[in-house]
Structure formats: C-alpha cells, structure tokens
Coordinates of C-alpha atoms in Angstrom, one line a residue:
Chain A
D597 CA -32.5 -21.5 3.2
I598 CA -31.3 -24.7 1.5
D599 CA -31.3 -27.5 4.0
G600 CA -28.0 -29.3 4.4
V601 CA -26.3 -27.0 1.8
G602 CA -26.4 -23.4 3.0
H603 CA -28.1 -20.1 2.4
K604 CA -28.8 -18.7 -1.1
Y605 CA -29.3 -15.1 -1.9
H606 CA -30.8 -13.7 -5.0
L607 CA -29.6 -10.1 -5.7
E608 CA -30.6 -7.4 -8.1
L609 CA -28.1 -4.7 -8.1
V610 CA -26.6 -1.8 -10.0
L611 CA -22.9 -1.6 -10.7
E612 CA -21.4 1.9 -10.8
D613 CA -18.1 2.7 -12.5
V614 CA -15.8 4.1 -9.7
L615 CA -14.1 6.3 -12.3
D616 CA -17.3 7.5 -14.0
K617 CA -20.3 7.8 -11.7
D618 CA -22.7 8.2 -14.6
S619 CA -21.8 4.9 -16.1
T620 CA -24.0 2.2 -14.5
V621 CA -24.9 -1.3 -15.5
N622 CA -27.6 -3.6 -14.1
C623 CA -26.6 -6.9 -12.6
T624 CA -28.4 -9.9 -11.2
A625 CA -26.5 -12.4 -9.0
E626 CA -27.0 -15.5 -7.0
I627 CA -24.8 -16.2 -4.0
L628 CA -24.6 -19.4 -2.1
Y629 CA -23.0 -19.4 1.3
H630 CA -22.0 -22.9 2.2
L631 CA -23.1 -24.4 5.5
G632 CA -20.5 -25.4 8.0
N633 CA -17.2 -25.3 6.3
K634 CA -16.2 -21.7 6.4
N635 CA -13.1 -22.3 4.3
I636 CA -15.0 -22.5 1.1
A637 CA -15.7 -19.3 -0.7
P638 CA -19.3 -18.6 -1.4
D639 CA -20.5 -19.6 -4.9
V640 CA -21.2 -16.6 -7.1
Q641 CA -23.2 -16.7 -10.3
F642 CA -24.0 -13.4 -12.1
T643 CA -25.2 -11.8 -15.3
I644 CA -24.6 -8.3 -16.5
E645 CA -27.0 -6.4 -18.6
G646 CA -25.1 -4.8 -21.4
E647 CA -21.4 -4.2 -21.6
L648 CA -18.7 -2.8 -19.4
K649 CA -16.7 0.1 -20.6
N650 CA -13.7 -0.6 -22.7
T651 CA -10.5 0.3 -20.9
D652 CA -7.9 -0.8 -23.4
E653 CA -6.4 2.6 -23.9
A654 CA -5.8 3.3 -20.3
D655 CA -4.7 -0.3 -19.7
N656 CA -2.1 -0.1 -22.4
I657 CA -0.7 3.3 -21.3
F658 CA -0.2 1.9 -17.8
Y659 CA 1.2 -1.4 -19.0
N660 CA 3.7 0.4 -21.2
R661 CA 4.7 2.9 -18.6
I662 CA 5.5 0.1 -16.1
K663 CA 7.3 -2.0 -18.8
S664 CA 9.5 0.9 -19.6
L665 CA 10.6 1.7 -16.0
E666 CA 14.3 1.3 -15.4
K667 CA 13.9 0.0 -11.9
E668 CA 11.1 -2.1 -10.6
L669 CA 8.3 -0.1 -9.0
V670 CA 8.3 0.2 -5.2
A671 CA 5.9 2.2 -3.2
E672 CA 4.3 2.6 0.3
N673 CA 1.2 3.9 1.8
I674 CA -1.3 4.2 -1.0
P675 CA -3.2 6.4 -0.2
D676 CA -1.1 8.3 2.2
N677 CA -2.5 8.9 5.7
H678 CA -4.4 12.0 4.5
G679 CA -6.1 10.1 1.7
N680 CA -4.0 11.5 -1.1
I681 CA -2.8 9.5 -4.1
S682 CA -0.5 10.7 -6.8
P683 CA -1.8 10.2 -10.4
E684 CA 0.9 7.7 -11.3
M685 CA -0.2 5.5 -8.4
E686 CA -3.9 5.5 -9.2
P687 CA -3.7 2.5 -11.6
V688 CA -1.7 0.6 -8.9
R689 CA -4.4 1.2 -6.4
L690 CA -7.1 0.2 -8.9
L691 CA -5.2 -3.0 -9.5
A692 CA -4.9 -3.7 -5.8
W693 CA -8.6 -3.1 -5.5
V694 CA -9.5 -5.6 -8.1
A695 CA -7.1 -8.1 -6.6
S696 CA -8.3 -7.5 -3.1
G697 CA -11.9 -8.2 -4.4
Y698 CA -10.8 -11.7 -5.2
V699 CA -9.2 -12.1 -1.7
I700 CA -12.3 -10.7 -0.1
W701 CA -14.5 -13.1 -2.0
Q702 CA -12.4 -16.1 -1.0
N703 CA -12.7 -15.1 2.7
S704 CA -16.3 -13.8 2.9
T705 CA -19.0 -15.3 5.0
E706 CA -22.5 -14.1 5.8
N707 CA -21.1 -12.3 8.8
T708 CA -18.2 -10.4 7.2
K709 CA -18.0 -7.1 5.3
F710 CA -14.5 -6.4 4.0
Q711 CA -13.1 -3.3 2.4
L712 CA -9.6 -2.5 1.2
A713 CA -8.3 0.1 3.7
Q714 CA -4.8 0.9 2.4
I715 CA -1.9 -0.5 0.5
K716 CA 1.0 -0.6 2.9
H717 CA 3.6 -1.7 0.5
V718 CA 3.9 -2.7 -3.2
K719 CA 6.9 -4.1 -5.0
Q720 CA 7.1 -5.0 -8.6
V721 CA 8.6 -8.4 -9.3
K722 CA 10.7 -8.8 -12.4
R723 CA 9.4 -11.2 -15.0
S724 CA 10.8 -12.6 -18.2
D725 CA 7.4 -13.0 -19.8
E726 CA 4.9 -10.3 -20.8
Y727 CA 3.0 -10.3 -17.5
L728 CA 3.4 -7.7 -14.8
E729 CA 3.8 -9.0 -11.3
F730 CA 3.4 -7.1 -8.1
D731 CA 3.8 -8.2 -4.5
F732 CA 1.3 -6.3 -2.3
M733 CA 1.0 -5.9 1.5
I734 CA -2.5 -4.6 2.0
L735 CA -4.7 -3.8 4.9
L736 CA -8.3 -5.0 4.9
H737 CA -10.9 -3.5 7.2
E738 CA -13.6 -5.9 8.4
M739 CA -16.7 -4.0 9.4
V740 CA -18.4 -6.3 11.8
S741 CA -15.3 -7.0 14.0
Q742 CA -13.8 -3.6 13.1
E743 CA -10.5 -5.4 12.7
I744 CA -7.7 -4.4 10.4
I745 CA -6.3 -7.5 8.7
P746 CA -2.9 -7.3 7.0
W747 CA -2.7 -9.5 3.9
Q748 CA 0.0 -10.4 1.5
M749 CA -0.9 -11.0 -2.1
T750 CA 0.9 -11.6 -5.4
V751 CA -0.9 -10.2 -8.4
L752 CA -0.3 -11.0 -12.1
W753 CA -1.7 -8.7 -14.7
H754 CA -1.7 -8.2 -18.5
P755 CA -4.0 -5.9 -20.4
Q756 CA -5.4 -8.7 -22.6
H757 CA -5.2 -11.5 -20.0
G758 CA -6.6 -9.8 -17.0
V759 CA -5.8 -10.1 -13.3
Q760 CA -4.7 -13.2 -11.4
V761 CA -4.1 -13.4 -7.7
T762 CA -1.6 -16.0 -6.5
R763 CA -1.4 -15.7 -2.8
Chain B
D1229 CA 11.4 24.4 -14.4
Q1230 CA 14.1 22.5 -12.6
V1231 CA 15.9 23.0 -9.3
L1232 CA 19.6 22.2 -9.4
H1233 CA 21.8 21.4 -6.5
I1234 CA 25.4 22.5 -6.7
V1235 CA 28.2 22.6 -4.1
P1236 CA 30.8 25.0 -5.5
E1237 CA 34.3 23.8 -4.8
T1238 CA 36.4 26.9 -5.5
F1239 CA 36.1 30.6 -5.1
Q1240 CA 36.2 30.8 -8.9
Q1241 CA 33.2 28.6 -9.1
V1242 CA 31.4 30.7 -6.6
Q1243 CA 32.0 33.8 -8.6
L1244 CA 30.8 32.1 -11.7
L1245 CA 27.6 31.0 -10.1
Q1246 CA 27.0 34.4 -8.6
H1247 CA 27.4 35.9 -12.1
L1248 CA 25.1 33.2 -13.6
C1249 CA 22.4 33.9 -11.0
S1250 CA 22.5 37.6 -11.3
S1251 CA 22.7 37.8 -15.1
L1252 CA 20.0 35.3 -15.7
L1253 CA 17.9 36.4 -12.7
L1254 CA 17.7 32.8 -11.5
D1255 CA 15.5 32.1 -8.5
L1256 CA 17.8 31.2 -5.6
W1257 CA 16.2 28.8 -3.1
K1258 CA 19.3 28.4 -1.0
P1259 CA 21.0 30.6 0.0
L1260 CA 18.8 33.7 -0.1
L1261 CA 21.1 36.0 -1.9
P1262 CA 23.9 35.5 -4.5
E1263 CA 26.4 37.2 -2.2
D1264 CA 25.8 34.4 0.3
I1265 CA 26.9 31.7 -2.0
G1266 CA 30.0 30.0 -0.6
A1267 CA 32.4 27.3 -1.4
G1268 CA 31.5 24.0 0.1
E1269 CA 28.0 25.2 0.8
D1270 CA 24.7 23.9 -0.7
L1271 CA 23.3 25.9 -3.5
H1272 CA 19.8 25.3 -4.7
M1273 CA 18.6 27.3 -7.7
R1274 CA 15.4 27.1 -9.7
V1275 CA 16.0 27.4 -13.5
P1276 CA 13.1 28.4 -15.7
A1277 CA 12.4 25.7 -18.3
P1278 CA 13.7 27.6 -21.4
L1279 CA 17.0 28.2 -19.7
V1280 CA 17.7 24.7 -18.3
Q1281 CA 19.8 23.5 -21.2
E1282 CA 21.8 26.7 -21.4
V1283 CA 22.6 26.7 -17.7
K1284 CA 23.5 23.0 -17.7
D1285 CA 25.8 23.6 -20.7
S1286 CA 27.5 26.5 -18.9
L1287 CA 28.0 24.4 -15.8
D1288 CA 29.5 21.5 -17.8
Q1289 CA 31.7 24.0 -19.7
H1290 CA 33.1 25.2 -16.4
M1291 CA 33.3 21.7 -14.9
I1292 CA 30.9 22.5 -12.2
S1293 CA 29.1 19.4 -11.1
Y1294 CA 25.4 19.5 -10.3
S1295 CA 22.5 17.3 -9.6
V1296 CA 18.8 17.8 -10.4
L1297 CA 17.0 18.2 -7.1
I1298 CA 13.6 18.7 -8.6
P1299 CA 13.1 17.6 -12.2
D1300 CA 9.7 19.3 -12.6
V1301 CA 8.7 22.1 -10.2
Q1302 CA 5.2 22.5 -11.6
E1303 CA 4.3 18.9 -11.1
L1304 CA 5.4 19.1 -7.4
V1305 CA 3.4 22.3 -7.0
D1306 CA 0.3 20.7 -8.5
H1307 CA 0.4 17.7 -6.2
S1308 CA 0.9 19.6 -3.0
M1309 CA -1.7 22.2 -3.6
P1310 CA -4.6 22.0 -1.2
R1311 CA -8.1 22.4 -2.5
E1312 CA -9.1 25.8 -3.9
R1313 CA -10.8 27.8 -1.1
N1314 CA -13.9 29.4 -2.5
S1315 CA -15.3 30.7 0.8
P1316 CA -13.9 34.1 1.6
R1317 CA -12.8 34.4 5.2
Q1318 CA -12.5 31.6 7.6
V1319 CA -13.0 31.9 11.3
P1320 CA -10.3 32.2 12.5
D1321 CA -8.4 33.7 9.6
G1322 CA -6.4 31.4 7.6
Y1323 CA -7.5 28.1 9.2
D1324 CA -7.9 25.6 6.5
Y1325 CA -11.1 23.6 7.2
T1326 CA -10.5 21.5 4.1
Q1327 CA -7.5 19.8 5.4
Y1328 CA -6.9 17.4 8.3
H1329 CA -5.3 18.9 11.4
P1330 CA -3.1 17.4 14.1
M1331 CA -4.2 17.7 17.7
E1332 CA -1.8 20.6 18.4
E1333 CA -3.5 22.7 15.8
I1334 CA -7.0 21.7 17.0
Y1335 CA -6.1 22.9 20.5
Q1336 CA -4.9 26.2 19.1
W1337 CA -8.0 26.4 17.0
M1338 CA -10.3 26.1 20.0
T1339 CA -8.5 28.8 21.8
E1340 CA -8.8 31.1 18.8
I1341 CA -12.4 30.3 18.2
Q1342 CA -13.2 31.3 21.8
N1343 CA -11.1 34.5 21.6
S1344 CA -12.6 35.7 18.3
N1345 CA -16.2 34.8 19.2
S1346 CA -16.2 35.4 23.0
E1347 CA -19.8 36.8 22.9
L1348 CA -21.0 33.4 21.9
V1349 CA -18.4 30.7 22.6
T1350 CA -16.8 29.5 25.7
Q1351 CA -14.3 26.7 26.1
H1352 CA -14.8 24.2 28.9
Y1353 CA -12.6 21.6 30.5
L1354 CA -14.1 18.2 30.6
G1355 CA -11.4 16.0 32.1
N1356 CA -8.1 14.4 31.3
T1357 CA -7.2 11.5 29.0
V1358 CA -5.2 8.4 29.9
E1359 CA -2.0 10.1 28.8
N1360 CA -3.0 13.2 30.8
R1361 CA -4.1 15.5 28.0
P1362 CA -6.9 18.0 28.7
M1363 CA -10.3 17.4 27.0
Y1364 CA -12.2 20.5 26.1
Y1365 CA -15.6 21.2 24.6
L1366 CA -16.9 24.4 23.1
K1367 CA -20.2 25.8 24.3
I1368 CA -22.0 27.9 21.8
S1369 CA -24.7 29.9 23.6
Q1370 CA -26.4 33.1 22.9
P1371 CA -26.8 35.1 26.1
S1372 CA -30.4 35.2 27.2
D1373 CA -32.5 35.1 30.3
K1374 CA -34.1 31.8 29.5
T1375 CA -32.5 28.4 30.1
K1376 CA -32.0 26.7 26.9
K1377 CA -32.1 23.0 25.9
I1378 CA -28.8 21.5 24.8
I1379 CA -27.7 19.7 21.8
W1380 CA -24.5 17.7 22.4
M1381 CA -22.2 16.6 19.6
D1382 CA -18.9 14.7 19.9
C1383 CA -16.5 13.7 17.2
G1384 CA -13.3 11.6 17.2
I1385 CA -14.3 8.9 19.6
H1386 CA -12.5 6.5 17.3
A1387 CA -9.0 7.6 16.4
R1388 CA -8.9 6.7 12.7
E1389 CA -12.1 8.4 11.8
W1390 CA -10.4 11.6 10.8
I1391 CA -13.3 13.1 8.9
T1392 CA -15.2 13.4 12.1
P1393 CA -13.1 16.0 14.0
A1394 CA -12.9 17.8 10.6
F1395 CA -16.7 17.9 10.6
C1396 CA -17.0 19.2 14.2
Q1397 CA -14.6 22.0 13.4
W1398 CA -16.5 22.7 10.2
F1399 CA -19.7 22.8 12.0
V1400 CA -18.5 25.3 14.5
K1401 CA -17.1 27.5 11.7
E1402 CA -20.4 27.4 9.9
I1403 CA -22.5 28.4 12.9
L1404 CA -20.2 31.2 13.8
Q1405 CA -19.9 32.5 10.3
N1406 CA -23.6 32.5 9.7
Y1407 CA -25.5 33.0 12.9
K1408 CA -26.1 36.7 12.3
S1409 CA -27.1 36.3 8.6
D1410 CA -28.9 33.0 8.5
P1411 CA -32.4 33.1 10.0
K1412 CA -32.5 29.4 10.7
I1413 CA -29.3 29.4 12.7
S1414 CA -30.2 32.5 14.6
R1415 CA -33.5 31.0 15.6
F1416 CA -31.7 27.8 16.6
L1417 CA -29.5 29.7 18.9
Q1418 CA -32.3 31.6 20.5
N1419 CA -33.7 28.4 21.9
L1420 CA -30.7 26.0 22.0
D1421 CA -27.2 25.8 23.3
L1422 CA -24.7 23.7 21.3
Y1423 CA -22.0 21.7 23.1
I1424 CA -19.3 20.5 20.7
L1425 CA -16.5 18.1 21.6
P1426 CA -14.2 18.1 18.5
V1427 CA -12.0 15.2 19.6
L1428 CA -13.1 12.8 22.3
N1429 CA -10.3 10.3 22.0
I1430 CA -7.4 12.7 21.9
D1431 CA -4.6 10.2 22.7
G1432 CA -5.8 7.8 20.1
Y1433 CA -6.1 10.6 17.5
I1434 CA -2.5 11.6 18.1
Y1435 CA -1.4 8.0 17.9
S1436 CA -3.1 7.7 14.5
W1437 CA -1.1 10.7 13.3
E1438 CA 2.2 9.5 14.7
E1439 CA 2.2 5.7 14.7
D1440 CA -0.7 3.9 13.2
R1441 CA -3.2 5.6 10.9
L1442 CA -5.8 2.9 11.4
W1443 CA -5.8 2.9 15.3
R1444 CA -9.3 2.9 16.8
K1445 CA -9.2 2.7 20.6
N1446 CA -7.7 4.9 23.3
R1447 CA -4.3 4.4 24.7
S1448 CA -4.8 2.8 28.1
P1449 CA -2.1 0.3 29.0
H1450 CA -3.1 -3.2 30.0
M1451 CA -1.3 -6.3 31.1
N1452 CA 1.8 -4.5 32.2
G1453 CA 2.0 -2.4 29.1
T1454 CA 2.0 -5.3 26.7
C1455 CA -1.4 -4.3 25.3
Y1456 CA -3.0 -1.0 24.7
G1457 CA -6.4 0.5 24.2
T1458 CA -10.1 0.3 25.1
D1459 CA -12.8 0.8 22.5
L1460 CA -14.4 3.9 24.0
N1461 CA -17.6 3.2 22.2
R1462 CA -18.0 -0.1 24.1
N1463 CA -17.0 1.4 27.4
F1464 CA -20.2 3.2 28.4
N1465 CA -22.7 1.9 30.9
S1466 CA -25.3 0.6 28.6
S1467 CA -25.6 -3.2 28.9
W1468 CA -21.8 -3.0 29.2
G1469 CA -19.9 -6.1 28.2
S1470 CA -22.9 -8.0 27.0
I1471 CA -22.7 -8.3 23.2
G1472 CA -20.5 -7.2 20.3
V1473 CA -17.4 -6.8 22.5
S1474 CA -14.3 -8.6 23.6
Y1475 CA -12.9 -8.9 27.1
N1476 CA -9.4 -9.2 25.7
C1477 CA -7.3 -6.1 25.4
S1478 CA -5.7 -7.3 22.2
S1479 CA -9.1 -7.0 20.5
I1480 CA -10.1 -3.9 18.7
I1481 CA -13.5 -3.9 20.4
F1482 CA -12.1 -4.5 23.9
C1483 CA -14.7 -3.0 26.3
G1484 CA -12.4 -2.1 29.1
S1485 CA -12.1 -3.4 32.6
G1486 CA -15.6 -2.2 33.5
P1487 CA -18.2 0.4 32.5
E1488 CA -16.7 3.8 32.4
S1489 CA -13.3 2.4 33.2
E1490 CA -11.6 4.9 30.9
P1491 CA -11.1 8.5 31.9
E1492 CA -12.3 9.8 28.6
T1493 CA -15.6 7.9 29.0
K1494 CA -16.0 9.1 32.5
A1495 CA -15.3 12.7 31.7
V1496 CA -18.0 12.7 29.0
A1497 CA -20.5 10.7 31.0
Q1498 CA -20.2 12.9 34.1
L1499 CA -21.0 16.0 32.2
I1500 CA -23.9 14.6 30.3
E1501 CA -25.3 12.9 33.4
R1502 CA -25.2 16.3 35.2
K1503 CA -26.9 18.1 32.4
K1504 CA -29.2 15.4 31.2
S1505 CA -32.5 17.0 32.0
D1506 CA -31.6 19.8 29.7
I1507 CA -30.1 17.8 26.9
L1508 CA -32.6 17.3 24.0
C1509 CA -30.3 15.6 21.6
Y1510 CA -27.1 13.5 21.7
L1511 CA -25.1 13.2 18.5
T1512 CA -22.0 11.1 18.2
I1513 CA -20.1 11.3 14.9
H1514 CA -18.3 8.3 13.3
S1515 CA -17.1 7.1 10.0
Y1516 CA -17.5 5.3 7.7
G1517 CA -20.7 3.8 6.2
Q1518 CA -23.2 6.6 5.6
Y1519 CA -25.7 5.7 8.3
I1520 CA -27.9 7.5 10.7
L1521 CA -28.2 5.0 13.6
I1522 CA -30.8 5.0 16.3
P1523 CA -30.6 3.0 19.5
Y1524 CA -30.1 0.2 20.3
G1525 CA -27.0 -1.7 19.5
S1526 CA -27.3 -4.0 22.5
T1527 CA -30.8 -5.3 21.7
T1528 CA -33.2 -5.4 18.8
E1529 CA -35.9 -4.2 21.2
P1530 CA -36.9 -0.8 19.8
P1531 CA -36.6 2.3 22.1
S1532 CA -39.8 3.8 23.4
N1533 CA -39.8 6.7 20.9
S1534 CA -38.4 4.7 17.9
E1535 CA -41.1 6.0 15.5
E1536 CA -40.2 9.6 16.3
L1537 CA -36.5 8.8 16.1
M1538 CA -36.9 7.2 12.7
Y1539 CA -39.0 10.0 11.4
V1540 CA -36.4 12.7 12.4
G1541 CA -33.6 10.5 11.1
E1542 CA -35.3 10.0 7.7
K1543 CA -35.9 13.7 7.4
A1544 CA -32.2 14.3 8.1
A1545 CA -31.1 11.7 5.5
A1546 CA -33.4 13.3 2.9
A1547 CA -32.0 16.8 3.6
L1548 CA -28.5 15.4 3.4
M1549 CA -29.2 13.7 0.0
E1550 CA -30.4 17.0 -1.5
K1551 CA -27.0 18.5 -1.4
Y1552 CA -24.9 16.0 -3.4
G1553 CA -27.0 13.0 -3.8
T1554 CA -25.2 11.1 -1.1
S1555 CA -27.5 8.4 0.3
Y1556 CA -27.6 7.5 4.0
E1557 CA -29.4 4.6 5.5
V1558 CA -31.4 5.2 8.7
G1559 CA -32.2 2.5 11.3
S1560 CA -31.4 0.8 14.5
T1561 CA -27.8 -0.2 14.9
S1562 CA -28.6 -3.8 15.9
L1563 CA -30.8 -4.2 12.8
I1564 CA -28.8 -2.6 10.1
L1565 CA -25.3 -2.7 11.3
Y1566 CA -24.2 -5.0 14.0
S1567 CA -24.8 -5.6 17.7
N1568 CA -22.7 -3.8 20.2
S1569 CA -23.1 -2.9 23.9
G1570 CA -21.6 -0.1 25.8
S1571 CA -22.1 2.5 23.1
S1572 CA -22.4 6.2 24.0
R1573 CA -25.6 6.5 21.9
D1574 CA -27.3 3.7 23.7
W1575 CA -26.2 5.1 27.1
A1576 CA -27.5 8.6 26.3
H1577 CA -30.9 7.3 25.4
M1578 CA -31.0 5.0 28.4
I1579 CA -30.5 7.8 30.8
G1580 CA -33.3 9.7 29.3
I1581 CA -32.1 11.8 26.4
P1582 CA -34.8 11.5 23.9
F1583 CA -32.9 12.0 20.6
S1584 CA -29.8 10.0 20.4
Y1585 CA -28.1 9.3 17.1
T1586 CA -24.8 7.9 15.7
F1587 CA -23.8 9.4 12.4
E1588 CA -21.5 7.4 10.2
L1589 CA -20.2 9.8 7.6
R1590 CA -18.7 9.2 4.2
D1591 CA -17.9 7.0 2.5
K1592 CA -19.1 3.4 1.8
G1593 CA -15.7 1.8 1.8
T1594 CA -14.0 3.1 -1.4
H1595 CA -11.7 5.1 0.8
G1596 CA -13.0 4.1 4.2
F1597 CA -11.2 5.7 7.0
V1598 CA -8.6 7.3 4.8
L1599 CA -11.0 9.8 3.1
P1600 CA -9.1 12.2 0.9
P1601 CA -9.2 15.9 1.9
D1602 CA -11.1 16.9 -1.2
Q1603 CA -14.1 15.2 0.3
I1604 CA -14.0 17.1 3.6
Q1605 CA -15.9 20.1 2.2
P1606 CA -18.7 18.2 0.5
T1607 CA -19.1 15.7 3.4
C1608 CA -19.3 18.6 5.9
E1609 CA -21.6 20.7 3.7
E1610 CA -24.1 17.9 3.2
T1611 CA -24.0 16.8 6.8
M1612 CA -24.6 20.4 7.9

C-alpha cells in the first residue's frame, strides 16, 4: 500500500511458452495500480532471467506467406465455435493474443481478469511499407463480471520490429 | 488429389466424360454412376494427383470447361478428422464422446443410454425450461434392498461452458463401461446412487449453438421481450440478490426477478429439496479456471465443515493432477474467485447437504470457453 499513490505488487513468476510447455523462464515483476484514476494503465516493471526462444524462422515464414497473398487476408471466428483452428490461422491467433495482451494491460485494474475469448473478425489492411496491418474485432472475457466485451484493434507487425497496437 | 466441377453442355461432352471416368477409374462424387452423367447437370469427380494434369489437358483439348472444387483433398480430410478414438466400444455404439454434441443428440443419447443399460439407468423428468423443453436427469442405481445415499451432479448451467455437458456424458459412459470390471466403481454403486443432469440450461445451450457461442444465461424474456436471460447460478435461494449480481436484465449476472424465479432453477431445487436428507454430495460443473470451489460465494464466513470440505477438495485436486499434471486450485469461492449470491452450490450446502462443490474445468484462459475438442478426453479423464 503506497499512500496517495496506489497499490504495489511484487511478483515472482514463471513464464511458460504456450507452444512448448517445457520451455520456461523465470520472471520478477513489479506492478503499480494507480489510486483513483482508473483510466491509467498499471505501471509494469519486469526482468526476465535468461532469454526467450528465437522465433525468427517461424516469423519470417508467416511474414512471407502473408506478403505473397494475392488478396488481403480476411477471416472470421478464430477459433470456431468448437475450438478448432486451421494451421494457417494459428499465427493470426498468436498475433491477436499478443496484441490483446496490450489492450488488456491498458484496461486492467485490481478487480479485473481479462482473457481473449475469440477473434470474431480479422481483415488485413493493405500497406505500402513493409509492415503488416490487421484490423481485428475480438471478444474479451472479463472473469469477475463474466462479461464479454467486444473490442476493435488495429495491429501492426513486422518480424524485426515487433507488434504495435494502434486502437 | 483434386475434385473438379464440370457441367457438360452437350451429349458429346457427356459421352467423353463418361469414357474418361470409366477408363481412368475416376472417383465420381456426383452423380453416383457414370451412366447418370447428364448435360446441364453438375459433375463432381475426384482425380488422383498423378492424373490431374492429364485429365485437365484432356478437358482443355475437348473444350470442356471445369473449375477446381477442392484443390487438395488430403488437406481437407486432415482438417476435418476428429480425434483418433483409442477406446474400443463406446456406450452406446458409435457415440463420439470426444466431440461436442448439440442438444438434439444429447436427448437421443440419454434415451439410448437408458435403453442399453436398463438394469442400472433410468431417465427421469425434472421439469420444463422457459422455452418448454423437457429437462431430464439420469439415475444410475444398482438394485439393492438398502436405501442408498445420493451424489448429484449437474452440468451446463451456463450455456457457453460446453466442456461441462461433454464431461457429464463422459462420466456416465465411464461408469457404465466399467462398473462390472472396476472394483472401485462397483463398490461405489453398492453404496451410492448417482443422479446426473447433463444439461441444466437447455435453452441457453441451444442458443449458444445457434446464435451466440458465448451466451451464459437462460432465455427468459424480460421487459416485453427486449431483454433476455437470467443467470441461473445467481437465481438460487441462497442470500439471493445480495452480492455479485445485477438487478438489470441486460447484465450477464442478472439474478432474476426473485429467488427461483426461473423454471430451470425451480425444477432442480424442488428435486434436491425433496431428496436432501439422502444427498451426500452436490456437484455442479462449470468452466473455465481449474478450480474446486467450496461454499460460500455470498460471504467469507466459512461453512461449518470447511476443514473437511477443504480436505476432500485437496485430495481431489491431487488425484486430478496425477493424470496429466493439470493443477487445480481449491478454496472458498468468495476468497479465491469472486463474491456471488444465489449460487446453486451455496444453496445446496445451506439446506444441509454436507459436501457441495463447484468444479471449474479446463482451462486457465488460453482457450477459455471455446476449448478445442482434442482437450475433451484429457479433461474428462483427469476429472474422472
């Protein structure tokens, strides 16, 4: 409890690679939830012990595949209602996941617990530069209120330059 | 392999295509036989990969236009294959417990289960839903002269939690397949009756299949049909309407117009109330989160037998973890999850049922409510 400022949490956690359960990395973090103004995202400071796996090869394969599409990518319901995802859409889902992490961070308080529930719609936006741009309509599930919150996000990505979310 | 779509224009073309199909032994998908190929009619034929170019050349040569209906048959097959079934016979035959089933099929399944296991299983009517659908539970009871204690389990109180009806069905199958051979199960059934309600919120479940996959409540109309649904797990008579609810229909945790205002709630409550002196354990299955929750949600005051509840819960979580390493957290709802009133678990305990638990099955949010079918089997096996 930090008077007049907010609540600070010190966390020790283990990060697990979603694609490779045996790959884990230790992490320590400090989160500061600001008092009062709920429109400010919590401050996050963290350190990772060791290195994250290099994903250059998979990134480039996905990047090149999208770059070489004749028509802009359009898709709905990822995963489908039964939970299935086609292999070609897996990277799209991973991208949405990462981007939704940013959205979730920006909107989290001590009383929320968000998860990405489903991608309702994704549309690639043509660009003249080397970035890939996607317009997503996603559904977030908030555990405490149990609400499903639709959210629109525009995501920029490049294998070397990472993910950017411009809402 | 590719599937080509052709609409022959002339009789000459028809003859040509018939000849092509017969001589190359092509797999006709439509029509069934070469002699049924007709001018102006759709023709779908599967051409093995090594012959694709030859066939296309031949069509081009004879100026027969075609389109590629399926560019890669193997890919399509791979994607639509359900999980490999390693268990030999299912009960009933051919029912796939590793896929999600719509309500129609679950109704049929219940009838078949009763028919093929009539010495042990009876189907009982519980009541009707808002949209007038019948609610049934299955009673698994070994005939004996002593009255047995009851374990009650309901699934699907929240429409979008599809893994839960899948689990109830799996559970029934496991018991019926193994009660003769498995000493633990047969001892169980000597002393206990099992009451299983595979889908409590039938209207909501159907709605999640047909309209909105992430629907949660039932389908009771409010405000002149401008707003739908009560959260059945806020509608029971346990500190109803006090905390963790909304009085507004548009909210996803709307507790209804009063305790037990919903026919589904009433149907379940009536039966359990009637049998409560014999009910040892009340289980209600939800997803997701991987928790075993003990009362209460409406207050942080622990129930009278909280130590025992925790002890049994911890044992269950440990046993569950043994199977695939999945970790479940055990604790009181109000302490480890969130506060809520009107839950069925709280109510069951308040009327005197000693062991009352909410299970929140896989996962922890990676897939959430939309758990892929390949996780049905491991989830059910470990929860078993």
